[in-house]
Short mmCIF file of C-alpha atoms in Angstrom, two decimals:
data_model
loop_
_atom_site.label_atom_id
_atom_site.label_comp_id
_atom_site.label_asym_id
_atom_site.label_seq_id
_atom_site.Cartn_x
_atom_site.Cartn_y
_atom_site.Cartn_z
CA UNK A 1 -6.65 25.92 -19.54
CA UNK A 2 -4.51 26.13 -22.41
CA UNK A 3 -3.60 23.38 -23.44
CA UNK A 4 -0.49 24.47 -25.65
CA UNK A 5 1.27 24.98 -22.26
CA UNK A 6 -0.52 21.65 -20.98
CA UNK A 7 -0.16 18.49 -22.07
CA UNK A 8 -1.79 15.40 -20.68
CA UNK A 9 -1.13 11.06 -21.21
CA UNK A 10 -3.47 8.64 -20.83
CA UNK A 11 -2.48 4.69 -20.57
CA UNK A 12 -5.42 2.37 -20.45
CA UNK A 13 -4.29 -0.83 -18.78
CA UNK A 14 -5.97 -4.04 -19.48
CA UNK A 15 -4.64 -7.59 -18.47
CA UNK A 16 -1.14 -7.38 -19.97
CA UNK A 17 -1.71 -4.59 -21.87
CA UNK A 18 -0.80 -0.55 -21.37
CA UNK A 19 -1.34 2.41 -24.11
CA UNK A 20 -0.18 6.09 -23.36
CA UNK A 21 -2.65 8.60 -24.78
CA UNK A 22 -0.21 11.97 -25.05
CA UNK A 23 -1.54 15.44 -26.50
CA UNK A 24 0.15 16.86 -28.92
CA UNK A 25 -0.32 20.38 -29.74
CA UNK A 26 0.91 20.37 -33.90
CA UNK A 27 -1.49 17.12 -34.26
CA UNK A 28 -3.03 13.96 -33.68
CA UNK A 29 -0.52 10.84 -34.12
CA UNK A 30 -1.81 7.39 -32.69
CA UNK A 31 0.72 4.99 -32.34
CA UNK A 32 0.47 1.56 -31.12
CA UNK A 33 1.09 -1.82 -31.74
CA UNK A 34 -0.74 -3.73 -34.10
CA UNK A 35 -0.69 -6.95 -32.07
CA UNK A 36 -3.28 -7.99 -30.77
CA UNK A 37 -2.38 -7.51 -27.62
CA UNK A 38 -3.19 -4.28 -27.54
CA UNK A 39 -6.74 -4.18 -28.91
CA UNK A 40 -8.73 -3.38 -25.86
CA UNK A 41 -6.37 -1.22 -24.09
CA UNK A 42 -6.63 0.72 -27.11
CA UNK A 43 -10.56 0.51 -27.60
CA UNK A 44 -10.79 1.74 -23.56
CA UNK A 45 -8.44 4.16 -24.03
CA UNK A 46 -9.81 5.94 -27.46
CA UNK A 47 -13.16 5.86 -25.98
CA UNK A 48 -11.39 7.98 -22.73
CA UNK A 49 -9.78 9.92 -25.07
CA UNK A 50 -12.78 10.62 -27.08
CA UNK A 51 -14.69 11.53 -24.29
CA UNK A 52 -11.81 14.26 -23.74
CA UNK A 53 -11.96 15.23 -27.35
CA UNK A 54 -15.66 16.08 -27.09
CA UNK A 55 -14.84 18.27 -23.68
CA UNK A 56 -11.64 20.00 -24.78
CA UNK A 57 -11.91 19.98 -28.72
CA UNK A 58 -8.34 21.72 -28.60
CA UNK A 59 -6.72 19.13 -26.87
CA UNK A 60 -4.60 17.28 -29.51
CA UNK A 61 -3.91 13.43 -28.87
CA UNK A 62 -0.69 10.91 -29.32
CA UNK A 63 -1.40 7.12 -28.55
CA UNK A 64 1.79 4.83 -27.33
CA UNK A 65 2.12 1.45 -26.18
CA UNK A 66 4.07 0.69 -22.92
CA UNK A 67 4.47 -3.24 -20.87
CA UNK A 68 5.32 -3.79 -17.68
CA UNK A 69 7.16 -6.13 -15.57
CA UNK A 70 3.98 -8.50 -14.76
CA UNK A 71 2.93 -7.96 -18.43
CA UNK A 72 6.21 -10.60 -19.13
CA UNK A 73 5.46 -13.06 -16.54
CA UNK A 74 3.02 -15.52 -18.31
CA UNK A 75 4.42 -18.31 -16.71
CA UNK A 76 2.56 -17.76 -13.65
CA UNK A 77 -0.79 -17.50 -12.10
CA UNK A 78 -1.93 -13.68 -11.07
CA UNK A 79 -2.22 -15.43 -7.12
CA UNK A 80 1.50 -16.18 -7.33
CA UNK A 81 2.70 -12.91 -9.04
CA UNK A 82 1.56 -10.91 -5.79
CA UNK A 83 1.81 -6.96 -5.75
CA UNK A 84 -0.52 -5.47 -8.31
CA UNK A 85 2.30 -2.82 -8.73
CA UNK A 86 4.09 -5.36 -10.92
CA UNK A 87 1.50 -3.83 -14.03
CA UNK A 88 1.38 -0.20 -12.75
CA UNK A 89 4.77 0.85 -11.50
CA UNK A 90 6.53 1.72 -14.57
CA UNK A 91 3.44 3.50 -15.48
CA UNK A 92 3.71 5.90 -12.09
CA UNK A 93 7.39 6.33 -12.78
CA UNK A 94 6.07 7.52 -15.64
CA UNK A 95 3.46 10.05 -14.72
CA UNK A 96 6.27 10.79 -11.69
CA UNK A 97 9.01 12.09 -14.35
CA UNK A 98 6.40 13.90 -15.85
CA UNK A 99 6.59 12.17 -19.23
CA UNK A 100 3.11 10.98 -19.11
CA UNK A 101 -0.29 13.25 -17.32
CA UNK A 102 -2.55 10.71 -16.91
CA UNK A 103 -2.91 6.78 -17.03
CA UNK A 104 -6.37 4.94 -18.11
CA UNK A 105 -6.60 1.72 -16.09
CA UNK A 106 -9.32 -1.05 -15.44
CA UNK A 107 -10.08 0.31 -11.83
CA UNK A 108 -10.03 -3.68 -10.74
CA UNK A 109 -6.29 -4.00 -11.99
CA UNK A 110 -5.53 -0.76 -9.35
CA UNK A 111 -4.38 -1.11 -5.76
CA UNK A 112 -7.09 -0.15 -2.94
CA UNK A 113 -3.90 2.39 -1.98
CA UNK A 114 -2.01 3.92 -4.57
CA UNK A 115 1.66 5.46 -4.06
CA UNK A 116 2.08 9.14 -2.45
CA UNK A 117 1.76 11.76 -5.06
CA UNK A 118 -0.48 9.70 -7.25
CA UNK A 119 -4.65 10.02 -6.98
CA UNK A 120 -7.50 8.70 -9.83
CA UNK A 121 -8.84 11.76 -10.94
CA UNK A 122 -12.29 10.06 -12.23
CA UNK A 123 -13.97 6.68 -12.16
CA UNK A 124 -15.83 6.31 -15.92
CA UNK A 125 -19.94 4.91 -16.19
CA UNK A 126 -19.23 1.09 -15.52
CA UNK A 127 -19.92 -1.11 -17.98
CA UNK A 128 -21.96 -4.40 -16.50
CA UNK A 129 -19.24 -5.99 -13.60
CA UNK A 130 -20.36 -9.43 -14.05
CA UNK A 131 -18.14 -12.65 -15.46
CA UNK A 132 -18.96 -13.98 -18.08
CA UNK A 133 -18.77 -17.98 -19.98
CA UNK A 134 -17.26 -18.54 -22.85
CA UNK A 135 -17.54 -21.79 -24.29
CA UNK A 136 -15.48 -24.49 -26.52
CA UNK A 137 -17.04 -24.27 -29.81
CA UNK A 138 -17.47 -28.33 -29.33
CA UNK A 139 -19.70 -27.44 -26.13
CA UNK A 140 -21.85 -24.71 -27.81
CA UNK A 141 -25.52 -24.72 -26.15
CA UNK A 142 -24.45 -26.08 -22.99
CA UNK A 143 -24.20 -24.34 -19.17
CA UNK A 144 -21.83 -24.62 -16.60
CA UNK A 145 -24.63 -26.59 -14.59
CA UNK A 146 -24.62 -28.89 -17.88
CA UNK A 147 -21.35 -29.43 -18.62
CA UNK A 148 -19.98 -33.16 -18.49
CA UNK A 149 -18.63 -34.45 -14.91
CA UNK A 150 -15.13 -33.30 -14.70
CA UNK A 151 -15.36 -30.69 -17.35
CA UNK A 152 -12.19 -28.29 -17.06
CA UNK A 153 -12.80 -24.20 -16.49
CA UNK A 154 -9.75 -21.81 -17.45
CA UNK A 155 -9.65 -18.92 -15.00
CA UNK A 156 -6.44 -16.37 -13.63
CA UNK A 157 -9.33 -15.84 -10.40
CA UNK A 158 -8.57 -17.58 -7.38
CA UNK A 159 -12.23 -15.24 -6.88
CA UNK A 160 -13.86 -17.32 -9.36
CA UNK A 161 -12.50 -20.42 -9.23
CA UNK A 162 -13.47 -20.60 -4.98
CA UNK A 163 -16.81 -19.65 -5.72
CA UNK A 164 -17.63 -21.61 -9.23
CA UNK A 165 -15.98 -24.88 -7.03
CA UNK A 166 -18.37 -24.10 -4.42
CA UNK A 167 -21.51 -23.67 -6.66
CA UNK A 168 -20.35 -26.05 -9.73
CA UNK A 169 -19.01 -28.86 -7.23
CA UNK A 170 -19.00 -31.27 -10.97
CA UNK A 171 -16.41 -29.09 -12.71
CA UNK A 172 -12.45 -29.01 -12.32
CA UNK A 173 -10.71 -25.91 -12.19
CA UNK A 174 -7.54 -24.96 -14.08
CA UNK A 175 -5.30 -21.83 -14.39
CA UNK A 176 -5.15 -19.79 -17.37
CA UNK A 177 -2.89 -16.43 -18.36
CA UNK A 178 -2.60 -13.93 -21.51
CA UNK A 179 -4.78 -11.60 -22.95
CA UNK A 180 -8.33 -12.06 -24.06
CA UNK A 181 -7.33 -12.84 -27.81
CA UNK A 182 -4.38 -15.92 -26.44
CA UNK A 183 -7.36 -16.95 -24.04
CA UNK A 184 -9.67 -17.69 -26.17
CA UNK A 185 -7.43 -19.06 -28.92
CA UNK A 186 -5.73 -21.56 -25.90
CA UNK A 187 -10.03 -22.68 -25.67
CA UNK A 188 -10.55 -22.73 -29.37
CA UNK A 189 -7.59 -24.44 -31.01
CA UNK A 190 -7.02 -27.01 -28.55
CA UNK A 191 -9.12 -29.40 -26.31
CA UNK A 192 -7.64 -28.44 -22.84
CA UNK A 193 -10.97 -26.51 -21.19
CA UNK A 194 -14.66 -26.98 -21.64
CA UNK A 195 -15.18 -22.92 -21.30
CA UNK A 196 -13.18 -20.09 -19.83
CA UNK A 197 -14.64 -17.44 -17.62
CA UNK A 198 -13.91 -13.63 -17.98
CA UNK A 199 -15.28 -10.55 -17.18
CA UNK A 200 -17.95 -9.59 -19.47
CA UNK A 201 -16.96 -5.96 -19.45
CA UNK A 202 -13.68 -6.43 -22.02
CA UNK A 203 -15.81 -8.74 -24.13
CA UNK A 204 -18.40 -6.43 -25.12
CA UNK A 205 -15.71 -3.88 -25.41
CA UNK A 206 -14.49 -5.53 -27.82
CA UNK A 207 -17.60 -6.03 -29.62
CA UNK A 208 -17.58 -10.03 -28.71
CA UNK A 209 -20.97 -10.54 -27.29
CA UNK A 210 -21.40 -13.20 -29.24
CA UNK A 211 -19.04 -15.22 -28.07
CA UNK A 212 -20.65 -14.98 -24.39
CA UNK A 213 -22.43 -18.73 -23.50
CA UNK A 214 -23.78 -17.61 -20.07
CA UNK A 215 -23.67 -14.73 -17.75
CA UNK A 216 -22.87 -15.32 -14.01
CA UNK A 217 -25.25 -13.79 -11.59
CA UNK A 218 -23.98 -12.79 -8.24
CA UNK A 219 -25.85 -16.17 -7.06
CA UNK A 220 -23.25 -17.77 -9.19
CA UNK A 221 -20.02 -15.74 -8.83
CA UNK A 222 -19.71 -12.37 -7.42
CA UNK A 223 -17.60 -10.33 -8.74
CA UNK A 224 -14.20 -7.78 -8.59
CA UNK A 225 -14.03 -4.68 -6.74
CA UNK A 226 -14.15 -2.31 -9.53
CA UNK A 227 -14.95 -4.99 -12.07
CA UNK A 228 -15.95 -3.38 -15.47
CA UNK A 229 -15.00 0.23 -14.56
CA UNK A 230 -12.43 2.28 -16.31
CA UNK A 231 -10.14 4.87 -14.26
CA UNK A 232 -7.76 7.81 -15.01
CA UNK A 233 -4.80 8.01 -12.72
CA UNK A 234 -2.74 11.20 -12.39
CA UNK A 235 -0.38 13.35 -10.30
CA UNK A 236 -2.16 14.28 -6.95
CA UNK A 237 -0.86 17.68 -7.16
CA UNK A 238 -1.48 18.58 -10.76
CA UNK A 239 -4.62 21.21 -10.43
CA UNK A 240 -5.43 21.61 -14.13
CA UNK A 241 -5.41 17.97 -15.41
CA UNK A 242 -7.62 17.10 -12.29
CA UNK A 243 -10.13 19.93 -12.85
CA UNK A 244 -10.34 18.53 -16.52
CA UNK A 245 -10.64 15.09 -15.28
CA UNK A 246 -13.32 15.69 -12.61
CA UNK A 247 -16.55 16.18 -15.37
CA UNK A 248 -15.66 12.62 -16.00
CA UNK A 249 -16.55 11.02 -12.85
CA UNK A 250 -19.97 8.91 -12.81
CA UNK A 251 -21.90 9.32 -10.02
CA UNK A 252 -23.38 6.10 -9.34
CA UNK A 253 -20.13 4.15 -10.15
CA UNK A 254 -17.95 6.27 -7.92
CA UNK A 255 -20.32 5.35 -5.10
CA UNK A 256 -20.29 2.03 -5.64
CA UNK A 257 -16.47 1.64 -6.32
CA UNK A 258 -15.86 3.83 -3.13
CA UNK A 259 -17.48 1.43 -0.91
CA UNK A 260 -15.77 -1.67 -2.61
CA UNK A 261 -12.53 -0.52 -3.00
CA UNK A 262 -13.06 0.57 1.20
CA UNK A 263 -13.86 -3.35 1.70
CA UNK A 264 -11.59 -4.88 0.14
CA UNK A 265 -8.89 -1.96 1.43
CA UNK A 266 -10.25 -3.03 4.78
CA UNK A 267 -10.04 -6.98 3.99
CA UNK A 268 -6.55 -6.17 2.88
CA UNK A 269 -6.57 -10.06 1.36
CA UNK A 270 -8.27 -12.10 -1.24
CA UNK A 271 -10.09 -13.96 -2.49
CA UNK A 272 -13.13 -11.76 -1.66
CA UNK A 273 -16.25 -10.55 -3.78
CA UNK A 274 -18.55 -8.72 -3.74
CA UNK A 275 -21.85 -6.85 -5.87
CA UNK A 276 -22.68 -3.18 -4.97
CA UNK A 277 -26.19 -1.89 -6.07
CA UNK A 278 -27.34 2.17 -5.35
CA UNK A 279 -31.31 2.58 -5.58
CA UNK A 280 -33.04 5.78 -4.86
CA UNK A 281 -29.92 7.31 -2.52
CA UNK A 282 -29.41 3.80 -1.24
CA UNK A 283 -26.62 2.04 -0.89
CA UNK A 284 -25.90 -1.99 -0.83
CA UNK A 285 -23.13 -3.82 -0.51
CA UNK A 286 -22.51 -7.42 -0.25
CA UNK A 287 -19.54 -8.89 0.38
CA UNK A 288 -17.64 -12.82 0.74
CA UNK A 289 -14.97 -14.71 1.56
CA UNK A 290 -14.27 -17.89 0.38
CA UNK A 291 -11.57 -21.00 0.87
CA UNK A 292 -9.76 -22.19 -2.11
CA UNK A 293 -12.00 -25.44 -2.79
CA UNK A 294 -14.91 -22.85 -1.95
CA UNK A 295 -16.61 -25.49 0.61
CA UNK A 296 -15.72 -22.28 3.47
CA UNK A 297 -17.53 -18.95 2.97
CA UNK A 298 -18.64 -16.01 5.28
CA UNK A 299 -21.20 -13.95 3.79
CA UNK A 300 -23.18 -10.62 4.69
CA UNK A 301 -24.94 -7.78 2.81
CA UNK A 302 -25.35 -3.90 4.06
CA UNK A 303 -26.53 -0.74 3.35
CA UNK A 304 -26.90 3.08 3.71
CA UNK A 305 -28.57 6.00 2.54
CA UNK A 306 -27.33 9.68 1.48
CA UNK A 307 -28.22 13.00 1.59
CA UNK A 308 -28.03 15.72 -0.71
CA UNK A 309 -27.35 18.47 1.81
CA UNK A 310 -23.70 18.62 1.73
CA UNK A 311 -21.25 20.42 -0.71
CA UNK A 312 -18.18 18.68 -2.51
CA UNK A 313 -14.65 19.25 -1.18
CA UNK A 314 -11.42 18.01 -2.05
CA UNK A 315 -10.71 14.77 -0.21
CA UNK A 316 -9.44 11.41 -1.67
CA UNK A 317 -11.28 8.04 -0.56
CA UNK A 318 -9.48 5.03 -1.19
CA UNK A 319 -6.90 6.45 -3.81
CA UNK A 320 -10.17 8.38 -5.53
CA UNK A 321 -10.24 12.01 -6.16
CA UNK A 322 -14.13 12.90 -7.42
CA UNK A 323 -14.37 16.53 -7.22
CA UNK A 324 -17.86 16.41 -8.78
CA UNK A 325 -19.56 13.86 -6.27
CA UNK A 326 -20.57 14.83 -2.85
CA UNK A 327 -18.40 14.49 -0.32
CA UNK A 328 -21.21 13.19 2.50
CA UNK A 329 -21.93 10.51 0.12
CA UNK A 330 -18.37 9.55 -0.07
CA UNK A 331 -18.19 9.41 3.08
CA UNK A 332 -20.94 7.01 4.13
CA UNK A 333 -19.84 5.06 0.94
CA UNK A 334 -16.46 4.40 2.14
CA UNK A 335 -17.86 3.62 5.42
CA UNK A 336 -20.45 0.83 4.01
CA UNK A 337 -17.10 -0.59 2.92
CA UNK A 338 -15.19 -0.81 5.95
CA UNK A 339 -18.25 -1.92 8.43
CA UNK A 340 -19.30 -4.85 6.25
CA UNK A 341 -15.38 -5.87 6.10
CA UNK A 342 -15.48 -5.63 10.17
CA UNK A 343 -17.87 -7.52 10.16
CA UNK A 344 -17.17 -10.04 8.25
CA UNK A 345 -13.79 -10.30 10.07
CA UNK A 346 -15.61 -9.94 13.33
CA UNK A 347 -17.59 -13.46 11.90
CA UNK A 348 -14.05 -15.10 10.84
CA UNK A 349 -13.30 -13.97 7.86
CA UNK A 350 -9.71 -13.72 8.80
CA UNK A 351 -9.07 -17.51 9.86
CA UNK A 352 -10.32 -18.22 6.07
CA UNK A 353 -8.26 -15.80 3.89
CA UNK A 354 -5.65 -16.68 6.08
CA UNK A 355 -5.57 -20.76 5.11
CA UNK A 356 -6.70 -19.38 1.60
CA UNK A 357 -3.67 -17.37 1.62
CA UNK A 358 -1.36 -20.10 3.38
CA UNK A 359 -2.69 -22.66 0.67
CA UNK A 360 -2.32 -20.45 -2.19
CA UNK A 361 1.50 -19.94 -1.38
CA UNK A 362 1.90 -23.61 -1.38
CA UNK A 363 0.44 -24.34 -4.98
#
């Protein structure tokens, strides 16, 4: 490929935040916004970019900031907002008028079906999916199962909050929006939550493991579909930036997204949760429901197994383009997806996202 003919973008959206990585053929130039605001979509995106760098050492980089329209709403919680296309559409329109080549999202912040002409070209080596507490400094040493009678969580996740109500019946429950840097200054500066929970991923990221009081097992909270994986959008029809993409993909975390991504595309509602696990060509998934004060929950676990006597072709499974994973593999992972979401409808999953849904649109 060369890439003085070729140019190719990268955005890495986190939360409220979006940074265009654009080659540039006379030179590097980085330029973001200093706020803080922007420090882990820039932090996901360099390490994307240097990935790229290490690939295609000719490929010369440019770094720009970009918001969106759900970026500006702070005023709301992320259950009320409602399309996740409020933080990716400007993006597409982007990559659409061929300004940008590719856009670096947090695969959980992506729709299970993205817009015609648009595929993710690779799915990055997950960092650890699980949530994570962070605690008030005043409340350092303590658990969620030890915190005070009517201690009040901060969390955006109706996800989290119906589980955590369901296995920390003692705690209360309260909504909380910005980035990671205005989420933990709301905890620290002010007396108005006893911890905060986010995903553990963008914390060590940002090289703030010590702030992490507690990690939540999947006995305690499942998690997001996607949760702590990174993924690179792009045109479905451009051939070159896709082939370049493709040595990208991880293996085991395309698998696992596949079939979660399939589940939830299949659930078409939330909250629902999930943890995904592949041992020795063996896949498991187990999924949940939950009501809103968590006391109503359907949940089952599944599996499969893969073989290695298939070839990769060029299909797309839920949005994903992974040129460099089998295709069989897909297959059966995207499957695993949609049977356990049957089933869980089959059981009645639908009568409970349905009131969740109903109850959420009367908050």
């Amino acid at each position: 490929m060369n890439k003085c003919e070729k140019c190719c973008i990268l955005i890495c959206s986190v939360s409220n935040t979006f940074v265009f990585i654009r080659p540039f053929c006379m030179g590097m130039v980085l330029v973001y916004s200093p706020i803080s605001v922007f420090q882990l979509a820039r932090i996901q995106t360099d390490s994307v970019a240097g990935k790229l760098k290490e690939l295609y050492p000719d490929v010369h980089l440019e770094i720009v900031a970009m918001s969106t329209v759900g970026d500006k709403i702070l005023d709301k919680a992320l259950s009320k907002i409602g399309e996740k296309s409020l933080f990716t559409k400007e993006l597409e329109n982007a990559l659409e008028r061929n300004e940008v080549d590719l856009v670096v999202h947090s695969l959980k912040d992506l729709p299970t079906s993205l817009p015609p002409g648009f595929t993710i070209g690779a799915v990055l080596k997950r960092e650890t999916p699980y949530d994570a507490v962070i605690l008030h400094p005043k409340k350092a040493g303590l658990t969620l199962d030890t915190l005070p009678e009517g201690s009040v969580i901060g969390t955006s996740s109706l996800r989290r909050a119906a589980q955590l109500k369901r296995r920390f019946p003692h705690l209360e429950f309260k909504d909380i929006r910005g980035n990671l840097n205005t989420r933990l200054k709301k905890l620290d500066d002010h007396d108005d939550y006893s911890a905060i929970i986010l995903a553990a991923a963008g914390l060590r990221r940002l090289g703030w493991e010590s702030r992490i009081s507690q990690i939540l097992t999947p006995d305690d909270c499942m998690y997001a579909v996607g949760q702590g994986a990174l993924a690179v959008e792009a045109r479905a029809g451009d051939e070159d930036i896709l082939k370049m993409l493709s040595v990208l993909n991880d293996t085991d975390t395309v698998l696992r997204c596949v079939a979660e991504r399939a589940f939830l595309r299949h659930l078409a509602s939330l909250p629902a949760s999930l943890s995904c696990a592949l041992l020795f060509s063996q896949l498991y998934l187990t999924g949940a429901v939950y009501s809103l004060d968590g006391l109503d929950s359907l949940k089952e676990t599944m599996q499969t197994s893969f073989t290695t006597e298939n070839q990769v072709e060029e299909r797309v499974h839920v949005g994903i383009t992974a040129r460099t994973v089998l295709t069989s593999a897909q297959d059966a992972a995207e499957k695993l997806g949609t049977d356990l979401a049957a089933l869980l409808l089959h059981k009645g999953a639908k009568k409970i996202l349905s009131v969740a849904r109903q109850l959420n649109n009367a908050r």
